């Protein structure tokens, strides 16, 4: 298996070894899909955007310098693809995502508990949908993608302190909205 780090692989892609992009795809397509899915709650749109991100990485490979982390460059492209997609058409949350979110809530196999989990997941989905795009993005990066505050700061081009404040505020907003939804 290839033991090169992501930056070295992308620099090889930049130099013309396009086959190496497959390794980066293997490493990051699921993570990227998760981010884009949590921003749109549309499976097909997220899948299409993942493809667009990797296409743009190939198209703009000459812009990759290797001075920063590959993952930060990848997320910058993903954010741009997301903005472009949002400009073309407003993305609505898909109701089918409730089943996916229910898997995140731990619980037993009891039918009543499963129903409660689905209802909680639906409430969470509704609350997430009512957050601003910036709030959803910061929560997706910090909670779903489990990136460190320092990494998020580099992706969003803000200070680490600003990330901490935004995550805290977004979580407070989510809790407030979720409480209203559950009533």
GROMACS .gro file of C-alpha atoms in nm:
model
  183
    1UNK     CA    1   0.000   0.000   0.000
    2UNK     CA    2   0.112   0.351  -0.071
    3UNK     CA    3   0.253   0.522   0.238
    4UNK     CA    4   0.292   0.871   0.090
    5UNK     CA    5   0.117   1.148   0.275
    6UNK     CA    6  -0.169   1.335   0.110
    7UNK     CA    7   0.042   1.637   0.013
    8UNK     CA    8   0.304   1.418  -0.155
    9UNK     CA    9   0.036   1.230  -0.346
   10UNK     CA   10  -0.130   1.552  -0.463
   11UNK     CA   11   0.208   1.690  -0.571
   12UNK     CA   12   0.256   1.374  -0.779
   13UNK     CA   13  -0.089   1.431  -0.932
   14UNK     CA   14   0.012   1.790  -1.003
   15UNK     CA   15   0.326   1.661  -1.176
   16UNK     CA   16   0.112   1.446  -1.407
   17UNK     CA   17   0.069   1.114  -1.224
   18UNK     CA   18  -0.312   1.135  -1.245
   19UNK     CA   19  -0.359   0.773  -1.133
   20UNK     CA   20  -0.264   0.882  -0.781
   21UNK     CA   21  -0.591   1.075  -0.756
   22UNK     CA   22  -0.763   0.738  -0.708
   23UNK     CA   23  -0.580   0.692  -0.379
   24UNK     CA   24  -0.697   1.033  -0.256
   25UNK     CA   25  -1.049   0.944  -0.367
   26UNK     CA   26  -1.033   0.620  -0.166
   27UNK     CA   27  -0.913   0.808   0.141
   28UNK     CA   28  -1.157   1.099   0.132
   29UNK     CA   29  -1.472   1.035  -0.071
   30UNK     CA   30  -1.673   0.910   0.228
   31UNK     CA   31  -1.561   1.195   0.452
   32UNK     CA   32  -1.635   1.448   0.179
   33UNK     CA   33  -1.973   1.290   0.111
   34UNK     CA   34  -2.057   1.313   0.482
   35UNK     CA   35  -1.974   1.683   0.490
   36UNK     CA   36  -2.172   1.764   0.176
   37UNK     CA   37  -2.463   1.546   0.286
   38UNK     CA   38  -2.486   1.723   0.621
   39UNK     CA   39  -2.491   2.053   0.439
   40UNK     CA   40  -2.767   1.953   0.193
   41UNK     CA   41  -2.943   1.643   0.332
   42UNK     CA   42  -2.975   1.523  -0.027
   43UNK     CA   43  -2.799   1.200  -0.114
   44UNK     CA   44  -2.784   1.244  -0.489
   45UNK     CA   45  -2.676   1.608  -0.467
   46UNK     CA   46  -2.401   1.517  -0.221
   47UNK     CA   47  -2.280   1.233  -0.445
   48UNK     CA   48  -2.273   1.466  -0.746
   49UNK     CA   49  -2.084   1.730  -0.550
   50UNK     CA   50  -1.822   1.477  -0.437
   51UNK     CA   51  -1.758   1.403  -0.803
   52UNK     CA   52  -1.739   1.775  -0.878
   53UNK     CA   53  -1.486   1.828  -0.599
   54UNK     CA   54  -1.255   1.557  -0.731
   55UNK     CA   55  -1.298   1.685  -1.086
   56UNK     CA   56  -1.204   2.036  -0.972
   57UNK     CA   57  -0.905   1.901  -0.781
   58UNK     CA   58  -0.782   1.750  -1.106
   59UNK     CA   59  -0.869   2.057  -1.310
   60UNK     CA   60  -0.700   2.298  -1.069
   61UNK     CA   61  -0.417   2.070  -0.955
   62UNK     CA   62  -0.169   2.333  -1.074
   63UNK     CA   63  -0.293   2.557  -0.789
   64UNK     CA   64  -0.194   2.309  -0.519
   65UNK     CA   65   0.134   2.425  -0.365
   66UNK     CA   66   0.178   2.169  -0.089
   67UNK     CA   67   0.252   2.442   0.163
   68UNK     CA   68  -0.071   2.373   0.353
   69UNK     CA   69  -0.250   2.050   0.433
   70UNK     CA   70  -0.420   1.874   0.141
   71UNK     CA   71  -0.740   1.829   0.341
   72UNK     CA   72  -0.774   2.205   0.388
   73UNK     CA   73  -0.739   2.261   0.013
   74UNK     CA   74  -0.995   1.985  -0.051
   75UNK     CA   75  -1.249   2.140   0.188
   76UNK     CA   76  -1.197   2.484   0.032
   77UNK     CA   77  -1.290   2.334  -0.304
   78UNK     CA   78  -1.586   2.150  -0.147
   79UNK     CA   79  -1.713   2.473   0.006
   80UNK     CA   80  -1.691   2.646  -0.331
   81UNK     CA   81  -1.877   2.360  -0.501
   82UNK     CA   82  -2.142   2.381  -0.231
   83UNK     CA   83  -2.180   2.756  -0.283
   84UNK     CA   84  -2.200   2.712  -0.660
   85UNK     CA   85  -2.465   2.443  -0.617
   86UNK     CA   86  -2.661   2.663  -0.378
   87UNK     CA   87  -2.655   2.950  -0.625
   88UNK     CA   88  -2.793   2.729  -0.901
   89UNK     CA   89  -3.077   2.590  -0.694
   90UNK     CA   90  -3.186   2.615  -0.334
   91UNK     CA   91  -3.134   2.282  -0.162
   92UNK     CA   92  -3.418   2.153   0.053
   93UNK     CA   93  -3.377   1.893   0.320
   94UNK     CA   94  -3.490   1.547   0.213
   95UNK     CA   95  -3.729   1.367   0.445
   96UNK     CA   96  -3.560   1.034   0.370
   97UNK     CA   97  -3.256   1.135   0.573
   98UNK     CA   98  -3.441   1.072   0.899
   99UNK     CA   99  -3.360   0.700   0.881
  100UNK     CA  100  -2.991   0.778   0.831
  101UNK     CA  101  -2.981   1.015   1.127
  102UNK     CA  102  -3.159   0.764   1.351
  103UNK     CA  103  -2.851   0.543   1.330
  104UNK     CA  104  -2.648   0.812   1.509
  105UNK     CA  105  -2.860   0.790   1.824
  106UNK     CA  106  -2.752   0.493   2.035
  107UNK     CA  107  -3.024   0.273   2.175
  108UNK     CA  108  -3.160  -0.076   2.196
  109UNK     CA  109  -3.365  -0.270   1.944
  110UNK     CA  110  -3.690  -0.223   2.132
  111UNK     CA  111  -3.961  -0.104   1.886
  112UNK     CA  112  -4.073   0.181   2.113
  113UNK     CA  113  -3.715   0.298   2.159
  114UNK     CA  114  -3.656   0.279   1.784
  115UNK     CA  115  -3.959   0.498   1.728
  116UNK     CA  116  -3.834   0.745   1.987
  117UNK     CA  117  -3.492   0.745   1.819
  118UNK     CA  118  -3.649   0.819   1.480
  119UNK     CA  119  -3.858   1.099   1.628
  120UNK     CA  120  -3.550   1.245   1.796
  121UNK     CA  121  -3.358   1.219   1.471
  122UNK     CA  122  -3.639   1.388   1.283
  123UNK     CA  123  -3.639   1.669   1.540
  124UNK     CA  124  -3.263   1.701   1.508
  125UNK     CA  125  -3.290   1.712   1.129
  126UNK     CA  126  -3.556   1.984   1.148
  127UNK     CA  127  -3.345   2.182   1.392
  128UNK     CA  128  -3.034   2.148   1.173
  129UNK     CA  129  -3.239   2.263   0.875
  130UNK     CA  130  -3.335   2.581   1.055
  131UNK     CA  131  -2.975   2.675   1.129
  132UNK     CA  132  -2.800   2.916   0.898
  133UNK     CA  133  -2.570   2.764   0.637
  134UNK     CA  134  -2.268   2.891   0.833
  135UNK     CA  135  -2.393   2.725   1.153
  136UNK     CA  136  -2.461   2.395   0.974
  137UNK     CA  137  -2.118   2.410   0.815
  138UNK     CA  138  -1.931   2.468   1.142
  139UNK     CA  139  -2.126   2.190   1.317
  140UNK     CA  140  -2.075   1.953   1.027
  141UNK     CA  141  -1.700   2.012   1.029
  142UNK     CA  142  -1.664   1.990   1.407
  143UNK     CA  143  -1.919   1.726   1.504
  144UNK     CA  144  -1.978   1.506   1.200
  145UNK     CA  145  -1.635   1.531   1.035
  146UNK     CA  146  -1.466   1.548   1.378
  147UNK     CA  147  -1.205   1.797   1.262
  148UNK     CA  148  -1.000   1.981   1.522
  149UNK     CA  149  -1.063   2.350   1.579
  150UNK     CA  150  -0.723   2.432   1.434
  151UNK     CA  151  -0.808   2.246   1.111
  152UNK     CA  152  -1.146   2.418   1.085
  153UNK     CA  153  -0.977   2.754   1.137
  154UNK     CA  154  -0.748   2.686   0.842
  155UNK     CA  155  -1.035   2.566   0.622
  156UNK     CA  156  -1.253   2.868   0.702
  157UNK     CA  157  -0.958   3.110   0.716
  158UNK     CA  158  -1.050   3.236   1.064
  159UNK     CA  159  -0.882   3.217   1.403
  160UNK     CA  160  -0.907   2.910   1.624
  161UNK     CA  161  -1.080   3.124   1.887
  162UNK     CA  162  -1.342   3.229   1.633
  163UNK     CA  163  -1.404   2.862   1.553
  164UNK     CA  164  -1.460   2.782   1.920
  165UNK     CA  165  -1.703   3.072   1.955
  166UNK     CA  166  -1.892   2.977   1.637
  167UNK     CA  167  -1.920   2.611   1.739
  168UNK     CA  168  -2.046   2.709   2.082
  169UNK     CA  169  -2.300   2.955   1.940
  170UNK     CA  170  -2.417   2.708   1.676
  171UNK     CA  171  -2.464   2.437   1.941
  172UNK     CA  172  -2.662   2.678   2.159
  173UNK     CA  173  -2.875   2.773   1.860
  174UNK     CA  174  -2.927   2.407   1.770
  175UNK     CA  175  -3.033   2.325   2.127
  176UNK     CA  176  -3.275   2.618   2.132
  177UNK     CA  177  -3.431   2.524   1.798
  178UNK     CA  178  -3.442   2.152   1.889
  179UNK     CA  179  -3.623   2.232   2.213
  180UNK     CA  180  -3.886   2.433   2.020
  181UNK     CA  181  -3.923   2.155   1.760
  182UNK     CA  182  -3.974   1.890   2.031
  183UNK     CA  183  -4.255   2.088   2.196
   0.00000   0.00000   0.00000
